[in-house]
CSV table of C-alpha atoms (C1' of nucleotides) in Angstrom, one decimal:
chain,number,residue,atom,x,y,z
E,1,MET,CA,-15.4,-35.9,11.7
E,2,SER,CA,-13.8,-32.6,11.1
E,3,VAL,CA,-15.0,-29.6,10.0
E,4,PRO,CA,-13.0,-29.3,6.9
E,5,THR,CA,-13.6,-33.0,5.7
E,6,ILE,CA,-17.2,-32.1,5.6
E,7,LYS,CA,-16.7,-28.9,3.7
E,8,PHE,CA,-14.4,-31.0,1.4
E,9,TYR,CA,-17.5,-33.4,0.9
E,10,VAL,CA,-19.7,-30.2,0.3
E,11,ARG,CA,-17.2,-29.3,-2.6
E,12,GLU,CA,-17.0,-32.7,-3.7
E,13,GLY,CA,-21.1,-32.9,-4.2
E,14,LEU,CA,-21.4,-35.8,-1.8
E,15,LEU,CA,-23.3,-33.6,0.7
E,16,PRO,CA,-25.8,-30.8,0.2
E,17,ALA,CA,-24.5,-27.6,1.8
E,18,GLY,CA,-26.1,-26.3,5.1
E,19,GLU,CA,-28.8,-23.6,4.6
E,20,LEU,CA,-27.2,-20.2,5.1
E,21,THR,CA,-29.0,-18.5,8.1
E,22,SER,CA,-26.4,-15.7,7.8
E,23,PRO,CA,-23.2,-15.0,5.6
E,24,ASN,CA,-21.3,-17.0,8.0
E,25,GLN,CA,-23.5,-19.4,9.7
E,26,ALA,CA,-25.2,-22.6,8.4
E,27,SER,CA,-27.4,-24.9,10.1
E,28,TYR,CA,-27.4,-28.7,9.4
E,29,GLY,CA,-30.1,-31.0,10.1
E,30,GLU,CA,-30.7,-34.7,10.8
E,31,ALA,CA,-30.5,-35.4,6.8
E,32,HIS,CA,-27.2,-34.0,6.8
E,33,VAL,CA,-26.1,-36.5,9.5
E,34,GLN,CA,-27.7,-39.6,8.0
E,35,ARG,CA,-25.9,-38.5,4.7
E,36,LEU,CA,-22.8,-38.5,6.3
E,37,ARG,CA,-23.4,-41.8,7.6
E,38,LEU,CA,-24.0,-43.0,4.2
E,39,ILE,CA,-20.8,-41.6,2.7
E,40,ARG,CA,-18.4,-42.9,5.5
E,41,ALA,CA,-20.2,-46.4,5.2
E,42,LEU,CA,-19.7,-46.6,1.3
E,43,LEU,CA,-15.8,-44.8,1.6
E,44,ASP,CA,-15.0,-47.2,4.4
E,45,VAL,CA,-16.9,-50.3,4.6
E,46,GLY,CA,-17.7,-50.2,0.9
E,47,GLY,CA,-14.4,-49.2,-0.3
E,48,LEU,CA,-15.8,-46.7,-2.8
E,49,SER,CA,-13.8,-43.7,-4.2
E,50,VAL,CA,-15.2,-40.2,-3.8
E,51,ALA,CA,-16.1,-40.1,-7.4
E,52,GLY,CA,-18.0,-43.7,-6.8
E,53,VAL,CA,-19.7,-42.1,-3.9
E,54,ARG,CA,-20.6,-38.9,-6.0
E,55,GLY,CA,-22.2,-41.2,-8.5
E,56,VAL,CA,-24.1,-42.9,-6.0
E,57,VAL,CA,-25.5,-40.2,-4.1
E,58,THR,CA,-26.3,-38.2,-7.4
E,59,ALA,CA,-28.6,-41.2,-8.2
E,60,VAL,CA,-30.0,-41.4,-4.5
E,61,ASP,CA,-30.9,-37.8,-4.9
E,62,ASP,CA,-32.3,-37.7,-8.1
E,63,ALA,CA,-35.0,-40.3,-7.1
E,64,GLU,CA,-37.8,-38.9,-9.3
E,65,GLN,CA,-37.0,-41.3,-12.1
E,66,PRO,CA,-38.4,-44.8,-12.4
E,67,VAL,CA,-37.3,-47.1,-9.3
E,68,HIS,CA,-35.9,-49.6,-11.6
E,69,LYS,CA,-33.6,-47.4,-13.2
E,70,VAL,CA,-32.4,-45.4,-10.4
E,71,LEU,CA,-31.8,-48.7,-8.7
E,72,GLY,CA,-29.6,-49.4,-11.3
E,73,ALA,CA,-27.8,-46.0,-11.5
E,74,ALA,CA,-27.3,-46.1,-7.6
E,75,THR,CA,-25.7,-49.5,-7.6
E,76,ASP,CA,-23.7,-49.6,-10.7
E,77,PRO,CA,-20.9,-47.5,-9.5
E,78,LEU,CA,-20.8,-49.9,-6.5
E,79,VAL,CA,-19.2,-52.5,-8.7
E,80,PRO,CA,-15.4,-52.0,-9.3
E,81,ARG,CA,-14.4,-51.2,-13.2
E,82,TYR,CA,-12.2,-53.4,-14.8
E,83,ASP,CA,-10.3,-52.2,-18.2
E,84,ARG,CA,-9.5,-55.3,-20.2
E,85,GLU,CA,-7.6,-55.7,-23.3
E,86,PRO,CA,-9.7,-57.8,-25.6
E,87,GLY,CA,-8.5,-60.8,-26.7
E,88,ASP,CA,-7.2,-62.5,-23.3
E,89,GLY,CA,-10.0,-65.0,-23.2
E,90,ILE,CA,-12.6,-62.0,-21.8
E,91,GLU,CA,-15.2,-62.8,-24.9
E,92,GLU,CA,-15.1,-66.5,-23.8
E,93,ALA,CA,-15.9,-65.4,-20.3
E,94,ARG,CA,-18.3,-63.0,-21.3
E,95,LYS,CA,-20.2,-65.7,-23.5
E,96,LYS,CA,-20.0,-67.8,-20.4
E,97,VAL,CA,-21.6,-65.4,-18.0
E,98,ALA,CA,-24.3,-64.8,-20.8
E,99,GLY,CA,-24.9,-68.4,-20.7
E,100,LEU,CA,-25.1,-68.6,-16.9
E,101,ILE,CA,-27.7,-65.6,-16.8
E,102,ALA,CA,-29.9,-67.5,-19.6
E,103,ALA,CA,-29.8,-70.6,-18.1
E,104,ARG,CA,-30.9,-69.0,-14.6
E,105,GLY,CA,-33.5,-67.3,-16.3
E,106,TRP,CA,-32.3,-64.2,-14.7
E,107,HIS,CA,-33.7,-60.8,-16.4
E,108,ALA,CA,-30.3,-59.3,-15.9
E,109,ASP,CA,-28.3,-57.3,-18.4
E,110,PRO,CA,-25.3,-59.4,-19.7
E,111,SER,CA,-23.4,-56.2,-20.6
E,112,SER,CA,-24.0,-54.7,-17.0
E,113,PRO,CA,-20.9,-54.0,-14.7
E,114,ALA,CA,-21.9,-56.7,-12.5
E,115,ALA,CA,-21.6,-59.2,-15.5
E,116,GLU,CA,-18.6,-58.0,-16.9
E,117,ALA,CA,-16.9,-57.9,-13.2
E,118,LEU,CA,-17.9,-61.6,-13.0
E,119,ALA,CA,-16.2,-62.1,-16.5
E,120,VAL,CA,-13.3,-60.6,-15.3
E,121,ALA,CA,-12.9,-62.8,-12.4
E,122,ILE,CA,-13.5,-66.0,-14.2
E,123,VAL,CA,-10.5,-64.8,-16.6
E,124,ALA,CA,-8.2,-64.1,-13.6
E,125,LEU,CA,-9.2,-67.6,-12.2
E,126,ASP,CA,-8.3,-69.2,-15.5
E,127,ASP,CA,-5.0,-67.1,-15.8
E,128,LEU,CA,-4.1,-68.7,-12.4
E,129,GLY,CA,-4.7,-72.5,-13.2
E,130,HIS,CA,-8.1,-72.7,-11.8
E,131,GLY,CA,-10.3,-73.0,-14.9
E,132,ARG,CA,-12.1,-75.9,-13.3
E,133,PHE,CA,-13.6,-73.5,-10.7
E,134,VAL,CA,-16.3,-72.6,-12.9
E,135,GLU,CA,-17.9,-76.0,-12.0
E,136,VAL,CA,-19.0,-74.4,-8.7
E,137,LEU,CA,-20.5,-71.4,-10.2
E,138,ASP,CA,-24.1,-73.1,-10.1
E,139,THR,CA,-23.6,-73.4,-6.3
E,140,TYR,CA,-22.3,-69.8,-6.0
E,141,ALA,CA,-25.5,-68.6,-8.1
E,142,ASP,CA,-27.8,-70.8,-5.9
E,143,ALA,CA,-26.4,-68.9,-2.7
E,144,ALA,CA,-26.3,-65.8,-4.4
E,145,GLU,CA,-30.2,-66.1,-5.2
E,146,GLY,CA,-30.8,-67.1,-1.7
E,147,VAL,CA,-29.3,-63.9,-0.4
E,148,ALA,CA,-30.8,-62.0,-3.0
E,149,ARG,CA,-34.5,-63.2,-2.2
E,150,ALA,CA,-33.7,-62.5,1.7
E,151,ASP,CA,-32.7,-58.9,0.7
E,152,LEU,CA,-35.5,-58.3,-1.4
E,153,ASP,CA,-37.7,-59.6,1.4
E,154,TYR,CA,-36.1,-57.5,4.1
E,155,VAL,CA,-36.7,-54.5,1.8
E,156,ALA,CA,-40.5,-55.3,1.1
E,157,ARG,CA,-41.0,-55.9,5.1
E,158,HIS,CA,-38.9,-52.8,6.4
E,159,VAL,CA,-38.2,-50.3,4.0
E,160,ALA,CA,-40.3,-47.5,3.2
E,161,ARG,CA,-40.7,-46.2,-0.4
E,162,GLU,CA,-38.7,-42.9,-0.2
E,163,GLU,CA,-35.7,-44.8,1.6
E,164,LEU,CA,-35.7,-47.7,-1.2
E,165,VAL,CA,-32.7,-46.2,-3.0
E,166,GLU,CA,-30.8,-45.4,-0.2
E,167,SER,CA,-31.4,-49.0,1.4
E,168,ALA,CA,-30.7,-50.7,-1.8
E,169,VAL,CA,-27.2,-48.9,-1.8
E,170,VAL,CA,-26.4,-49.7,1.7
E,171,GLY,CA,-27.7,-53.3,1.5
E,172,THR,CA,-25.6,-53.9,-1.8
E,173,VAL,CA,-22.3,-52.7,-0.1
E,174,LEU,CA,-22.7,-53.9,3.4
E,175,GLY,CA,-24.2,-57.1,2.4
E,176,ASP,CA,-21.2,-57.9,0.1
E,177,ALA,CA,-18.9,-57.2,3.3
E,178,ILE,CA,-21.1,-59.3,5.6
E,179,PHE,CA,-21.5,-62.3,3.3
E,180,SER,CA,-17.5,-62.1,2.5
E,181,SER,CA,-16.9,-62.2,6.6
E,182,LEU,CA,-19.3,-65.1,7.0
E,183,ARG,CA,-17.8,-67.0,4.3
E,184,ARG,CA,-14.6,-66.3,5.8
E,185,LEU,CA,-15.8,-67.7,9.2
E,186,ALA,CA,-17.3,-70.9,7.3
E,187,HIS,CA,-14.1,-71.4,5.7
E,188,MET,CA,-12.2,-71.2,9.0
E,189,ASP,CA,-14.7,-73.7,10.4
E,190,ALA,CA,-14.3,-76.1,7.4
E,191,SER,CA,-10.6,-75.8,7.2
E,192,ASP,CA,-10.5,-76.5,11.0
E,193,SER,CA,-12.2,-79.8,10.7
E,194,THR,CA,-10.1,-80.7,7.4
E,195,PHE,CA,-6.6,-79.7,8.2
E,196,GLY,CA,-6.4,-78.6,11.7
E,197,ARG,CA,-8.6,-79.7,14.1
E,198,THR,CA,-8.1,-78.5,17.6
E,199,THR,CA,-5.2,-76.3,18.3
E,200,ARG,CA,-6.4,-75.0,21.3
E,201,GLY,CA,-9.8,-73.4,20.5
E,202,GLY,CA,-9.0,-71.2,17.9
E,203,GLY,CA,-9.8,-71.2,14.3
E,204,ALA,CA,-7.6,-70.4,11.5
E,205,GLU,CA,-6.3,-67.1,13.1
Z,1,MET,CA,3.3,-55.7,-17.3
Z,2,SER,CA,6.4,-53.3,-17.5
Z,3,VAL,CA,10.1,-54.2,-16.6
Z,4,PRO,CA,10.0,-51.2,-14.0
Z,5,THR,CA,6.9,-52.6,-12.5
Z,6,ILE,CA,8.3,-55.9,-12.0
Z,7,LYS,CA,11.6,-54.5,-10.3
Z,8,PHE,CA,9.3,-52.6,-8.1
Z,9,TYR,CA,7.5,-55.5,-7.1
Z,10,VAL,CA,10.6,-57.3,-6.4
Z,11,ARG,CA,12.1,-54.5,-4.3
Z,12,GLU,CA,8.8,-54.7,-2.2
Z,13,GLY,CA,9.0,-58.2,-1.7
Z,14,LEU,CA,6.2,-59.7,-3.6
Z,15,LEU,CA,8.2,-61.3,-6.3
Z,16,PRO,CA,11.6,-63.2,-5.8
Z,17,ALA,CA,14.5,-61.6,-7.8
Z,18,GLY,CA,15.4,-63.7,-10.9
Z,19,GLU,CA,18.5,-65.8,-10.7
Z,20,LEU,CA,21.3,-63.9,-11.8
Z,21,THR,CA,23.4,-65.4,-14.6
Z,22,SER,CA,25.7,-62.8,-14.8
Z,23,PRO,CA,26.0,-59.5,-13.2
Z,24,ASN,CA,23.7,-57.9,-15.6
Z,25,GLN,CA,21.3,-60.8,-16.9
Z,26,ALA,CA,18.6,-62.6,-14.7
Z,27,SER,CA,16.7,-65.5,-15.7
Z,28,TYR,CA,12.9,-65.7,-14.7
Z,29,GLY,CA,11.0,-69.1,-14.9
Z,30,GLU,CA,7.4,-70.3,-14.9
Z,31,ALA,CA,7.0,-69.8,-11.2
Z,32,HIS,CA,7.7,-66.0,-11.5
Z,33,VAL,CA,5.3,-65.5,-14.2
Z,34,GLN,CA,2.6,-67.3,-11.9
Z,35,ARG,CA,3.5,-65.1,-9.3
Z,36,LEU,CA,3.1,-62.3,-11.1
Z,37,ARG,CA,-0.4,-63.3,-12.1
Z,38,LEU,CA,-1.1,-64.1,-8.5
Z,39,ILE,CA,0.3,-60.3,-7.4
Z,40,ARG,CA,-2.1,-58.8,-10.2
Z,41,ALA,CA,-5.3,-60.9,-9.3
Z,42,LEU,CA,-4.7,-59.7,-5.9
Z,43,LEU,CA,-4.1,-56.0,-6.8
Z,44,ASP,CA,-6.7,-55.6,-9.4
Z,45,VAL,CA,-9.7,-58.2,-8.6
Z,46,GLY,CA,-8.9,-58.3,-4.9
Z,47,GLY,CA,-8.2,-54.7,-4.3
Z,48,LEU,CA,-5.6,-55.6,-1.8
Z,49,SER,CA,-2.8,-52.9,-1.3
Z,50,VAL,CA,0.8,-53.9,-2.0
Z,51,ALA,CA,1.6,-54.3,1.6
Z,52,GLY,CA,-1.7,-56.7,2.0
Z,53,VAL,CA,-0.3,-58.6,-1.1
Z,54,ARG,CA,3.1,-58.8,0.6
Z,55,GLY,CA,1.5,-60.1,3.7
Z,56,VAL,CA,-0.3,-62.8,1.6
Z,57,VAL,CA,2.9,-64.0,-0.2
Z,58,THR,CA,5.1,-64.1,2.7
Z,59,ALA,CA,2.6,-66.7,4.1
Z,60,VAL,CA,2.4,-68.6,0.9
Z,61,ASP,CA,6.1,-68.9,0.7
Z,62,ASP,CA,6.5,-70.0,4.1
Z,63,ALA,CA,4.5,-72.9,3.6
Z,64,GLU,CA,6.6,-75.1,5.9
Z,65,GLN,CA,4.3,-74.6,8.9
Z,66,PRO,CA,1.1,-76.4,9.5
Z,67,VAL,CA,-1.2,-75.9,6.8
Z,68,HIS,CA,-3.8,-74.7,9.1
Z,69,LYS,CA,-1.7,-72.1,10.5
Z,70,VAL,CA,-0.5,-70.8,7.0
Z,71,LEU,CA,-3.9,-70.7,5.8
Z,72,GLY,CA,-5.0,-68.4,8.3
Z,73,ALA,CA,-1.7,-66.2,7.9
Z,74,ALA,CA,-2.3,-66.1,4.2
Z,75,THR,CA,-5.9,-65.1,4.0
Z,76,ASP,CA,-6.2,-62.8,7.1
Z,77,PRO,CA,-4.7,-60.0,5.1
Z,78,LEU,CA,-7.6,-60.5,2.8
Z,79,VAL,CA,-9.9,-59.0,4.8
Z,80,PRO,CA,-9.9,-55.4,5.2
Z,81,ARG,CA,-9.0,-53.7,8.6
Z,82,TYR,CA,-11.2,-51.3,10.3
Z,83,ASP,CA,-10.0,-48.8,13.3
Z,84,ARG,CA,-12.9,-48.6,15.6
Z,85,GLU,CA,-13.4,-46.4,18.5
Z,86,PRO,CA,-14.9,-48.4,21.3
Z,87,GLY,CA,-18.2,-47.5,22.9
Z,88,ASP,CA,-19.9,-46.9,19.4
Z,89,GLY,CA,-21.9,-50.1,19.6
Z,90,ILE,CA,-18.8,-52.2,18.4
Z,91,GLU,CA,-18.9,-54.2,21.6
Z,92,GLU,CA,-22.6,-55.2,21.2
Z,93,ALA,CA,-21.9,-56.2,17.5
Z,94,ARG,CA,-19.0,-58.3,18.7
Z,95,LYS,CA,-21.3,-60.5,21.1
Z,96,LYS,CA,-23.8,-60.8,18.3
Z,97,VAL,CA,-21.1,-62.1,15.9
Z,98,ALA,CA,-19.7,-64.5,18.6
Z,99,GLY,CA,-23.6,-65.5,19.4
Z,100,LEU,CA,-24.0,-66.4,15.9
Z,101,ILE,CA,-20.5,-68.4,15.7
Z,102,ALA,CA,-21.7,-70.6,18.6
Z,103,ALA,CA,-25.2,-70.8,17.5
Z,104,ARG,CA,-23.6,-72.0,14.3
Z,105,GLY,CA,-21.1,-74.7,15.8
Z,106,TRP,CA,-18.7,-73.0,13.8
Z,107,HIS,CA,-15.0,-73.7,15.0
Z,108,ALA,CA,-13.9,-70.0,14.2
Z,109,ASP,CA,-12.2,-67.5,16.3
Z,110,PRO,CA,-14.5,-64.8,17.2
Z,111,SER,CA,-11.8,-62.3,17.6
Z,112,SER,CA,-10.4,-63.0,14.1
Z,113,PRO,CA,-10.4,-60.2,11.5
Z,114,ALA,CA,-13.5,-61.8,9.7
Z,115,ALA,CA,-15.5,-61.7,12.8
Z,116,GLU,CA,-14.3,-58.2,13.5
Z,117,ALA,CA,-15.1,-56.9,9.9
Z,118,LEU,CA,-18.5,-58.6,10.5
Z,119,ALA,CA,-19.1,-56.7,13.5
Z,120,VAL,CA,-18.0,-53.1,11.9
Z,121,ALA,CA,-20.6,-54.2,9.1
Z,122,ILE,CA,-23.2,-54.7,11.8
Z,123,VAL,CA,-22.5,-51.4,13.6
Z,124,ALA,CA,-22.6,-49.3,10.2
Z,125,LEU,CA,-25.9,-51.2,9.4
Z,126,ASP,CA,-27.2,-50.0,12.8
Z,127,ASP,CA,-26.1,-46.6,12.3
Z,128,LEU,CA,-27.6,-46.5,8.8
Z,129,GLY,CA,-30.9,-47.3,10.7
Z,130,HIS,CA,-31.1,-50.9,9.5
Z,131,GLY,CA,-30.5,-52.8,12.4
Z,132,ARG,CA,-33.6,-54.9,11.6
Z,133,PHE,CA,-31.3,-56.3,9.0
Z,134,VAL,CA,-29.4,-58.9,11.3
Z,135,GLU,CA,-32.7,-60.8,10.9
Z,136,VAL,CA,-31.5,-62.0,7.8
Z,137,LEU,CA,-28.1,-62.9,8.9
Z,138,ASP,CA,-29.0,-66.2,9.1
Z,139,THR,CA,-29.8,-66.6,5.6
Z,140,TYR,CA,-26.7,-65.1,4.7
Z,141,ALA,CA,-24.8,-67.5,7.0
Z,142,ASP,CA,-26.7,-70.6,5.2
Z,143,ALA,CA,-25.8,-69.2,1.8
Z,144,ALA,CA,-22.0,-68.6,3.1
Z,145,GLU,CA,-21.9,-72.3,4.5
Z,146,GLY,CA,-23.2,-73.8,1.3
Z,147,VAL,CA,-20.4,-71.7,-0.7
Z,148,ALA,CA,-17.6,-72.6,1.7
Z,149,ARG,CA,-18.7,-76.2,1.3
Z,150,ALA,CA,-18.2,-75.8,-2.4
Z,151,ASP,CA,-15.1,-74.2,-2.1
Z,152,LEU,CA,-13.7,-77.1,0.4
Z,153,ASP,CA,-15.1,-79.5,-2.3
Z,154,TYR,CA,-13.4,-78.0,-5.1
Z,155,VAL,CA,-10.1,-77.6,-3.5
Z,156,ALA,CA,-10.4,-81.3,-2.5
Z,157,ARG,CA,-11.0,-82.3,-5.9
Z,158,HIS,CA,-8.7,-80.3,-8.0
Z,159,VAL,CA,-6.1,-78.9,-5.7
Z,160,ALA,CA,-2.7,-80.6,-4.8
Z,161,ARG,CA,-1.4,-80.3,-1.6
Z,162,GLU,CA,1.6,-77.7,-2.3
Z,163,GLU,CA,-0.9,-75.3,-4.3
Z,164,LEU,CA,-3.1,-75.3,-1.2
Z,165,VAL,CA,-2.2,-72.2,0.3
Z,166,GLU,CA,-1.9,-70.1,-2.9
Z,167,SER,CA,-5.4,-71.6,-4.0
Z,168,ALA,CA,-6.9,-70.8,-0.8
Z,169,VAL,CA,-6.0,-67.4,-1.3
Z,170,VAL,CA,-7.3,-67.0,-4.9
Z,171,GLY,CA,-10.3,-68.7,-3.9
Z,172,THR,CA,-10.9,-66.4,-1.2
Z,173,VAL,CA,-10.4,-63.2,-3.2
Z,174,LEU,CA,-11.8,-64.2,-6.5
Z,175,GLY,CA,-14.6,-66.2,-4.7
Z,176,ASP,CA,-15.8,-62.9,-3.2
Z,177,ALA,CA,-15.7,-61.0,-6.5
Z,178,ILE,CA,-17.7,-63.9,-7.9
Z,179,PHE,CA,-20.4,-64.2,-5.6
Z,180,SER,CA,-20.7,-60.4,-5.3
Z,181,SER,CA,-21.2,-60.3,-9.1
Z,182,LEU,CA,-23.8,-63.0,-9.0
Z,183,ARG,CA,-25.8,-61.5,-6.2
Z,184,ARG,CA,-26.0,-58.4,-8.0
Z,185,LEU,CA,-27.3,-60.0,-11.3
Z,186,ALA,CA,-29.5,-61.8,-8.8
Z,187,HIS,CA,-30.7,-58.4,-7.3
Z,188,MET,CA,-31.3,-57.2,-11.2
Z,189,ASP,CA,-33.6,-60.0,-11.9
Z,190,ALA,CA,-35.6,-59.7,-8.2
Z,191,SER,CA,-35.8,-55.8,-8.7
Z,192,ASP,CA,-36.8,-56.3,-12.5
Z,193,SER,CA,-39.8,-58.6,-11.4
Z,194,THR,CA,-40.7,-56.4,-8.5
Z,195,PHE,CA,-40.3,-52.8,-9.6
Z,196,GLY,CA,-41.2,-53.0,-13.1
Z,197,ARG,CA,-40.1,-54.6,-16.3
Z,198,THR,CA,-38.7,-51.5,-17.9
Z,199,THR,CA,-37.2,-53.1,-20.9
Z,200,ARG,CA,-40.7,-54.1,-22.4
Z,201,GLY,CA,-43.5,-51.9,-21.8
Z,202,GLY,CA,-42.7,-49.5,-19.1
Z,203,GLY,CA,-44.1,-50.9,-15.9
Z,204,ALA,CA,-43.2,-48.4,-13.5
Z,205,GLU,CA,-44.4,-49.0,-10.1
J,1,DC,C1',-19.0,-0.9,22.2
J,2,DC,C1',-15.2,-3.2,21.2
J,3,DA,C1',-12.4,-7.1,21.5
J,4,DT,C1',-12.2,-11.7,20.9
J,5,DC,C1',-13.7,-16.1,18.8
J,6,DA,C1',-16.0,-18.9,15.5
J,7,DT,C1',-17.3,-20.1,11.2
J,8,DA,C1',-17.9,-19.8,5.7
J,9,DG,C1',-15.4,-20.2,1.7
J,10,DA,C1',-11.8,-20.5,-1.1
J,11,DT,C1',-7.0,-21.9,-2.4
J,12,DA,C1',-3.0,-24.4,-1.9
J,13,DG,C1',-0.6,-27.9,0.6
J,14,DT,C1',0.4,-32.8,2.5
J,15,DG,C1',1.1,-37.4,3.0
J,16,DG,C1',0.6,-42.3,1.1
J,17,DC,C1',0.6,-45.2,-2.5
J,18,DG,C1',1.6,-47.5,-6.9
J,19,DC,C1',4.3,-46.9,-10.0
J,20,DT,C1',7.8,-44.6,-13.5
J,21,DA,C1',11.7,-42.2,-15.4
J,22,DT,C1',16.4,-41.5,-15.2
J,23,DC,C1',21.0,-42.9,-14.2
J,24,DA,C1',25.5,-45.3,-13.8
J,25,DG,C1',27.6,-49.6,-14.5
J,26,DA,C1',28.2,-54.3,-16.9
J,27,DT,C1',27.9,-57.0,-20.4
J,28,DA,C1',25.7,-59.3,-24.7
J,29,DG,C1',26.0,-59.6,-29.4
J,30,DC,C1',27.3,-58.0,-33.4
Y,1,DG,C1',35.4,-52.2,-30.5
Y,2,DC,C1',30.6,-50.2,-30.3
Y,3,DT,C1',26.2,-50.2,-29.4
Y,4,DA,C1',22.1,-52.0,-27.5
Y,5,DT,C1',20.1,-53.6,-23.7
Y,6,DC,C1',20.2,-55.4,-18.8
Y,7,DT,C1',21.1,-54.6,-13.8
Y,8,DG,C1',20.2,-52.1,-9.4
Y,9,DA,C1',19.7,-47.6,-7.0
Y,10,DT,C1',17.6,-43.1,-6.4
Y,11,DA,C1',14.3,-39.7,-7.3
Y,12,DG,C1',10.3,-38.2,-9.1
Y,13,DC,C1',5.3,-38.3,-10.7
Y,14,DG,C1',0.2,-38.1,-10.7
Y,15,DC,C1',-3.7,-39.6,-8.1
Y,16,DC,C1',-6.3,-39.2,-4.3
Y,17,DA,C1',-8.6,-38.2,0.2
Y,18,DC,C1',-8.1,-35.1,3.3
Y,19,DT,C1',-5.8,-30.8,5.9
Y,20,DA,C1',-3.8,-26.1,6.7
Y,21,DT,C1',-4.0,-21.5,6.0
Y,22,DC,C1',-5.9,-17.1,4.7
Y,23,DT,C1',-9.8,-13.3,4.7
Y,24,DA,C1',-14.1,-11.9,5.3
Y,25,DT,C1',-17.9,-11.9,8.3
Y,26,DG,C1',-20.7,-11.9,11.9
Y,27,DA,C1',-21.9,-14.0,16.5
Y,28,DT,C1',-20.4,-13.5,21.6
Y,29,DG,C1',-19.7,-11.5,26.0
Y,30,DG,C1',-17.7,-8.5,29.5
DNA sequence: CCATCATAGATAGTGGCGCTATCAGATAGC
DNA sequence: GCTATCTGATAGCGCCACTATCTATGATGG
């Protein structure tokens, strides 16, 4: 982690400046190192842009607001934004999403970035000739509920209040990466038994 | 979708050139349009790079190989690549991953990109002070198994053999996006009930 | 005490990537 | 014919995540 890069992060508002002990000497503490790790995780593993990370850390630092609100502010930038022209089926997909949320009894905003991202994915699926895929949405939702429950459980057991927002961010981003990897591994297993069986102990390379 | 962009994709090897009916006239068919939709989905929703998409479509087009192998070749580029210096705990994480695969009885390659990505995520978690998070890995794996089963099921029911590879790619990428969105929605619900129903009567912790 | 060196801060530049603008040449359609 | 439009090829643009360079200041050490 080079010095100019760190200064770049400071300039970009991702990292607080070190405390100046003299005009050309600044001291950095453990908090700075921790913040750096968070930045790297969001950039590398989470795939966020610098602007996205700025949004996240701004919310994290601003943690005097009601928790519920800050959690949203911190995690909203984590989901990618799509610009959709209206009229290509997105309206319909949005309705489907709203219906799913209602059917599940979730207290979740149907106009949140996450819901919108889901609608966009459904449209893309439809465009690609996989409209029937929505049939398995319920299975996905079941799995998502299970995972979300485990996440909250972990937070309740291991996370102190003042770390809550940061943990939520980390868990959201890294949890996605983890689940995605596990799903891929499970696919390899399923695909192995369905299509490939046993060409020398591999999986689907 | 502008003409120069399409030509760019042709140059980059993402899209086959149209059939020349005369030196300055080429005809494009439904297959081209379909391929274009695939490219857009991979770039926009999947967040792949152009190079990544090239890897995918090369494998898709090359679908004369054994299915099992092509599936791997097509879906491997979907998982992001990380460069890790050895010695920062990645070895240990790799062992954990291998152990998990074994414990689950998965036929999956512990040196596959997906397994490596999982190891990297575990290291990142550890660096960020959430080493205990591995405790919930099993819950994640359960959910991943359920989703993977549903995926294979969908494929068996709705996907013809010649579309198999493309469907696998689409399903892998869009499935990730979908699950991620659903997980976020489920988080919102859980967080709402845990940290305060802000929308009606400000709870506040 | 003075030469050297490191650091802070600021400004400008670099390389990669996903397009996009421009150009000549060829031909379709009127 | 004449123009509009298409082709492929080349070069350029805009964004983004850094990185190199510069000056001023003070730490370091023989």
